């Protein structure tokens, strides 16, 4: 399944992979060697912790490499603003609370909810995708149902 990224996000992913492969692998390898030097590995908490950290790092590297393999770069200038798509900024009204919210739909690796950048794979992201201004959607979220009305779709919001 393709992962759509901006050129900037793709470059960041490549840097993160390089850092994990070089700097982080070396650091953990040193921790393992240091723990081994402490003797009996069967009762060596430092060794166990370092090996566990190594496993987590390798899993993280594999996940980032998989994302990179599936990455498709999107040209932000080609994003149509007639319907909500990846990189669209959507202003919507929550019909139940009367509050308006502005979000930018992005790929999961670029998501930052605190900045209003929500992943297209989230319930709200999926619910907004393909919708147009004036559309009303009901989205199932863990807290219940959201009733949203799309007020505006742009490509140049805060994203």
PDB file of C-alpha atoms in Angstrom:
ATOM      1  CA  UNK A   1       0.000   0.000   0.000  1.00  0.00           C
ATOM      2  CA  UNK A   2       1.619   3.276  -1.070  1.00  0.00           C
ATOM      3  CA  UNK A   3       2.604   5.852   1.532  1.00  0.00           C
ATOM      4  CA  UNK A   4       2.307   9.364   0.123  1.00  0.00           C
ATOM      5  CA  UNK A   5       4.974  11.780   1.301  1.00  0.00           C
ATOM      6  CA  UNK A   6       6.117  15.248   0.443  1.00  0.00           C
ATOM      7  CA  UNK A   7       9.701  15.620  -0.784  1.00  0.00           C
ATOM      8  CA  UNK A   8      10.603  17.118   2.617  1.00  0.00           C
ATOM      9  CA  UNK A   9       9.159  14.134   4.537  1.00  0.00           C
ATOM     10  CA  UNK A  10      10.947  11.688   2.229  1.00  0.00           C
ATOM     11  CA  UNK A  11      14.290  13.379   2.886  1.00  0.00           C
ATOM     12  CA  UNK A  12      13.658  13.326   6.651  1.00  0.00           C
ATOM     13  CA  UNK A  13      12.825   9.612   6.495  1.00  0.00           C
ATOM     14  CA  UNK A  14      16.077   8.907   4.614  1.00  0.00           C
ATOM     15  CA  UNK A  15      18.065  10.871   7.233  1.00  0.00           C
ATOM     16  CA  UNK A  16      16.303   9.035  10.086  1.00  0.00           C
ATOM     17  CA  UNK A  17      17.124   5.652   8.532  1.00  0.00           C
ATOM     18  CA  UNK A  18      20.767   6.639   8.016  1.00  0.00           C
ATOM     19  CA  UNK A  19      21.054   7.866  11.621  1.00  0.00           C
ATOM     20  CA  UNK A  20      19.485   4.678  12.998  1.00  0.00           C
ATOM     21  CA  UNK A  21      21.727   2.443  10.860  1.00  0.00           C
ATOM     22  CA  UNK A  22      24.945   4.264  11.715  1.00  0.00           C
ATOM     23  CA  UNK A  23      24.780   6.153  15.014  1.00  0.00           C
ATOM     24  CA  UNK A  24      22.119   4.161  16.912  1.00  0.00           C
ATOM     25  CA  UNK A  25      23.363   0.702  15.842  1.00  0.00           C
ATOM     26  CA  UNK A  26      26.914   1.606  16.912  1.00  0.00           C
ATOM     27  CA  UNK A  27      25.722   2.981  20.267  1.00  0.00           C
ATOM     28  CA  UNK A  28      23.747  -0.173  21.073  1.00  0.00           C
ATOM     29  CA  UNK A  29      26.583  -2.410  19.876  1.00  0.00           C
ATOM     30  CA  UNK A  30      28.894  -0.579  22.297  1.00  0.00           C
ATOM     31  CA  UNK A  31      26.377  -1.020  25.128  1.00  0.00           C
ATOM     32  CA  UNK A  32      26.206  -4.772  24.430  1.00  0.00           C
ATOM     33  CA  UNK A  33      30.005  -5.057  24.362  1.00  0.00           C
ATOM     34  CA  UNK A  34      30.266  -3.112  27.617  1.00  0.00           C
ATOM     35  CA  UNK A  35      27.621  -5.304  29.271  1.00  0.00           C
ATOM     36  CA  UNK A  36      29.419  -8.459  28.079  1.00  0.00           C
ATOM     37  CA  UNK A  37      32.566  -7.210  29.782  1.00  0.00           C
ATOM     38  CA  UNK A  38      30.723  -7.346  33.104  1.00  0.00           C
ATOM     39  CA  UNK A  39      30.826 -11.135  33.041  1.00  0.00           C
ATOM     40  CA  UNK A  40      27.991 -13.630  33.535  1.00  0.00           C
ATOM     41  CA  UNK A  41      25.349 -12.858  30.887  1.00  0.00           C
ATOM     42  CA  UNK A  42      22.657 -14.952  32.590  1.00  0.00           C
ATOM     43  CA  UNK A  43      22.280 -12.396  35.385  1.00  0.00           C
ATOM     44  CA  UNK A  44      23.294  -9.268  33.523  1.00  0.00           C
ATOM     45  CA  UNK A  45      20.442  -6.732  33.403  1.00  0.00           C
ATOM     46  CA  UNK A  46      22.481  -4.262  31.324  1.00  0.00           C
ATOM     47  CA  UNK A  47      23.074  -6.940  28.680  1.00  0.00           C
ATOM     48  CA  UNK A  48      19.381  -7.882  28.592  1.00  0.00           C
ATOM     49  CA  UNK A  49      18.361  -4.215  28.298  1.00  0.00           C
ATOM     50  CA  UNK A  50      20.878  -3.564  25.523  1.00  0.00           C
ATOM     51  CA  UNK A  51      19.746  -6.661  23.577  1.00  0.00           C
ATOM     52  CA  UNK A  52      16.106  -5.569  23.964  1.00  0.00           C
ATOM     53  CA  UNK A  53      17.004  -2.056  22.748  1.00  0.00           C
ATOM     54  CA  UNK A  54      18.794  -3.644  19.791  1.00  0.00           C
ATOM     55  CA  UNK A  55      15.672  -5.624  18.883  1.00  0.00           C
ATOM     56  CA  UNK A  56      13.490  -2.520  19.085  1.00  0.00           C
ATOM     57  CA  UNK A  57      15.940  -0.524  16.969  1.00  0.00           C
ATOM     58  CA  UNK A  58      16.075  -3.226  14.286  1.00  0.00           C
ATOM     59  CA  UNK A  59      12.266  -3.384  14.194  1.00  0.00           C
ATOM     60  CA  UNK A  60      12.111   0.417  13.879  1.00  0.00           C
ATOM     61  CA  UNK A  61      14.689   0.399  11.065  1.00  0.00           C
ATOM     62  CA  UNK A  62      12.714  -2.322   9.253  1.00  0.00           C
ATOM     63  CA  UNK A  63       9.502  -0.305   9.603  1.00  0.00           C
ATOM     64  CA  UNK A  64      11.173   2.872   8.264  1.00  0.00           C
ATOM     65  CA  UNK A  65      12.722   0.921   5.374  1.00  0.00           C
ATOM     66  CA  UNK A  66       9.299  -0.535   4.532  1.00  0.00           C
ATOM     67  CA  UNK A  67       7.801   2.972   4.536  1.00  0.00           C
ATOM     68  CA  UNK A  68      10.618   4.129   2.251  1.00  0.00           C
ATOM     69  CA  UNK A  69      10.007   1.202  -0.122  1.00  0.00           C
ATOM     70  CA  UNK A  70       6.306   2.116  -0.329  1.00  0.00           C
ATOM     71  CA  UNK A  71       6.886   5.887  -0.530  1.00  0.00           C
ATOM     72  CA  UNK A  72       5.401   7.888  -3.367  1.00  0.00           C
ATOM     73  CA  UNK A  73       6.330  11.554  -3.563  1.00  0.00           C
ATOM     74  CA  UNK A  74       3.433  13.908  -4.110  1.00  0.00           C
ATOM     75  CA  UNK A  75       3.813  17.243  -5.802  1.00  0.00           C
ATOM     76  CA  UNK A  76       1.889  19.671  -3.642  1.00  0.00           C
ATOM     77  CA  UNK A  77       1.030  21.751  -6.737  1.00  0.00           C
ATOM     78  CA  UNK A  78      -0.897  18.818  -8.217  1.00  0.00           C
ATOM     79  CA  UNK A  79      -3.294  18.423  -5.297  1.00  0.00           C
ATOM     80  CA  UNK A  80      -6.851  19.260  -6.350  1.00  0.00           C
ATOM     81  CA  UNK A  81      -8.729  21.449  -3.857  1.00  0.00           C
ATOM     82  CA  UNK A  82     -12.281  20.547  -4.951  1.00  0.00           C
ATOM     83  CA  UNK A  83     -12.384  17.567  -2.607  1.00  0.00           C
ATOM     84  CA  UNK A  84     -10.446  16.676   0.528  1.00  0.00           C
ATOM     85  CA  UNK A  85      -7.310  14.737  -0.360  1.00  0.00           C
ATOM     86  CA  UNK A  86      -3.888  14.227   1.099  1.00  0.00           C
ATOM     87  CA  UNK A  87      -2.252  17.650   1.705  1.00  0.00           C
ATOM     88  CA  UNK A  88      -5.647  19.375   1.712  1.00  0.00           C
ATOM     89  CA  UNK A  89      -6.377  21.744   4.561  1.00  0.00           C
ATOM     90  CA  UNK A  90      -9.979  21.281   5.637  1.00  0.00           C
ATOM     91  CA  UNK A  91     -12.003  23.660   7.800  1.00  0.00           C
ATOM     92  CA  UNK A  92     -15.017  21.949   9.287  1.00  0.00           C
ATOM     93  CA  UNK A  93     -17.777  22.596  11.789  1.00  0.00           C
ATOM     94  CA  UNK A  94     -18.530  20.083  14.520  1.00  0.00           C
ATOM     95  CA  UNK A  95     -22.342  20.149  14.478  1.00  0.00           C
ATOM     96  CA  UNK A  96     -22.652  18.881  18.063  1.00  0.00           C
ATOM     97  CA  UNK A  97     -20.257  21.358  19.697  1.00  0.00           C
ATOM     98  CA  UNK A  98     -20.590  24.250  17.249  1.00  0.00           C
ATOM     99  CA  UNK A  99     -16.801  24.543  17.084  1.00  0.00           C
ATOM    100  CA  UNK A 100     -14.770  24.944  13.927  1.00  0.00           C
ATOM    101  CA  UNK A 101     -11.480  23.198  13.351  1.00  0.00           C
ATOM    102  CA  UNK A 102      -8.774  23.430  10.718  1.00  0.00           C
ATOM    103  CA  UNK A 103      -6.795  20.284   9.863  1.00  0.00           C
ATOM    104  CA  UNK A 104      -4.359  19.281   7.159  1.00  0.00           C
ATOM    105  CA  UNK A 105      -4.586  15.711   5.862  1.00  0.00           C
ATOM    106  CA  UNK A 106      -1.132  14.139   5.675  1.00  0.00           C
ATOM    107  CA  UNK A 107       0.516  10.720   5.518  1.00  0.00           C
ATOM    108  CA  UNK A 108       0.998   8.921   8.825  1.00  0.00           C
ATOM    109  CA  UNK A 109       4.756   9.678   9.054  1.00  0.00           C
ATOM    110  CA  UNK A 110       4.026  13.413   8.665  1.00  0.00           C
ATOM    111  CA  UNK A 111       1.199  13.531  11.204  1.00  0.00           C
ATOM    112  CA  UNK A 112       1.444  15.917  14.153  1.00  0.00           C
ATOM    113  CA  UNK A 113      -1.942  16.283  15.797  1.00  0.00           C
ATOM    114  CA  UNK A 114      -0.715  19.184  17.948  1.00  0.00           C
ATOM    115  CA  UNK A 115      -0.059  21.091  14.697  1.00  0.00           C
ATOM    116  CA  UNK A 116      -3.397  20.069  13.153  1.00  0.00           C
ATOM    117  CA  UNK A 117      -1.692  17.613  10.787  1.00  0.00           C
ATOM    118  CA  UNK A 118      -3.840  14.475  10.940  1.00  0.00           C
ATOM    119  CA  UNK A 119      -3.106  11.232   9.113  1.00  0.00           C
ATOM    120  CA  UNK A 120      -5.384  10.199   6.267  1.00  0.00           C
ATOM    121  CA  UNK A 121      -5.441   6.762   7.934  1.00  0.00           C
ATOM    122  CA  UNK A 122      -7.124   8.105  11.106  1.00  0.00           C
ATOM    123  CA  UNK A 123     -10.924   7.897  11.505  1.00  0.00           C
ATOM    124  CA  UNK A 124     -11.321  11.650  10.887  1.00  0.00           C
ATOM    125  CA  UNK A 125      -8.832  11.585   7.998  1.00  0.00           C
ATOM    126  CA  UNK A 126     -10.658   8.675   6.344  1.00  0.00           C
ATOM    127  CA  UNK A 127     -14.006  10.375   6.942  1.00  0.00           C
ATOM    128  CA  UNK A 128     -12.918  13.618   5.270  1.00  0.00           C
ATOM    129  CA  UNK A 129     -11.154  12.076   2.259  1.00  0.00           C
ATOM    130  CA  UNK A 130     -13.007  12.621  -0.996  1.00  0.00           C
ATOM    131  CA  UNK A 131     -15.588  14.958   0.526  1.00  0.00           C
ATOM    132  CA  UNK A 132     -16.389  18.409  -0.861  1.00  0.00           C
ATOM    133  CA  UNK A 133     -17.345  21.759   0.641  1.00  0.00           C
ATOM    134  CA  UNK A 134     -20.874  21.553   2.032  1.00  0.00           C
ATOM    135  CA  UNK A 135     -20.724  17.790   2.612  1.00  0.00           C
ATOM    136  CA  UNK A 136     -21.825  16.549   6.018  1.00  0.00           C
ATOM    137  CA  UNK A 137     -20.183  13.429   7.388  1.00  0.00           C
ATOM    138  CA  UNK A 138     -20.691  11.213  10.396  1.00  0.00           C
ATOM    139  CA  UNK A 139     -17.447   9.683  11.644  1.00  0.00           C
ATOM    140  CA  UNK A 140     -17.203   6.895  14.200  1.00  0.00           C
ATOM    141  CA  UNK A 141     -14.495   7.641  16.771  1.00  0.00           C
ATOM    142  CA  UNK A 142     -13.703   5.904  20.073  1.00  0.00           C
ATOM    143  CA  UNK A 143     -15.678   8.576  21.954  1.00  0.00           C
ATOM    144  CA  UNK A 144     -18.788   8.107  19.788  1.00  0.00           C
ATOM    145  CA  UNK A 145     -19.899   9.858  16.604  1.00  0.00           C
ATOM    146  CA  UNK A 146     -18.663  13.120  15.150  1.00  0.00           C
ATOM    147  CA  UNK A 147     -21.035  15.100  12.941  1.00  0.00           C
ATOM    148  CA  UNK A 148     -18.924  17.344  10.723  1.00  0.00           C
ATOM    149  CA  UNK A 149     -19.805  19.806   7.976  1.00  0.00           C
ATOM    150  CA  UNK A 150     -17.024  20.740   5.579  1.00  0.00           C
ATOM    151  CA  UNK A 151     -16.791  24.516   5.283  1.00  0.00           C
ATOM    152  CA  UNK A 152     -13.636  25.018   3.218  1.00  0.00           C
ATOM    153  CA  UNK A 153     -10.909  23.047   1.466  1.00  0.00           C
ATOM    154  CA  UNK A 154      -7.604  24.644   0.514  1.00  0.00           C
ATOM    155  CA  UNK A 155      -4.070  23.548  -0.240  1.00  0.00           C
ATOM    156  CA  UNK A 156      -2.340  26.487   1.364  1.00  0.00           C
ATOM    157  CA  UNK A 157      -3.588  26.476   4.956  1.00  0.00           C
ATOM    158  CA  UNK A 158      -1.262  25.895   7.875  1.00  0.00           C
ATOM    159  CA  UNK A 159       0.244  22.733   6.369  1.00  0.00           C
TER     160      UNK A 159
END
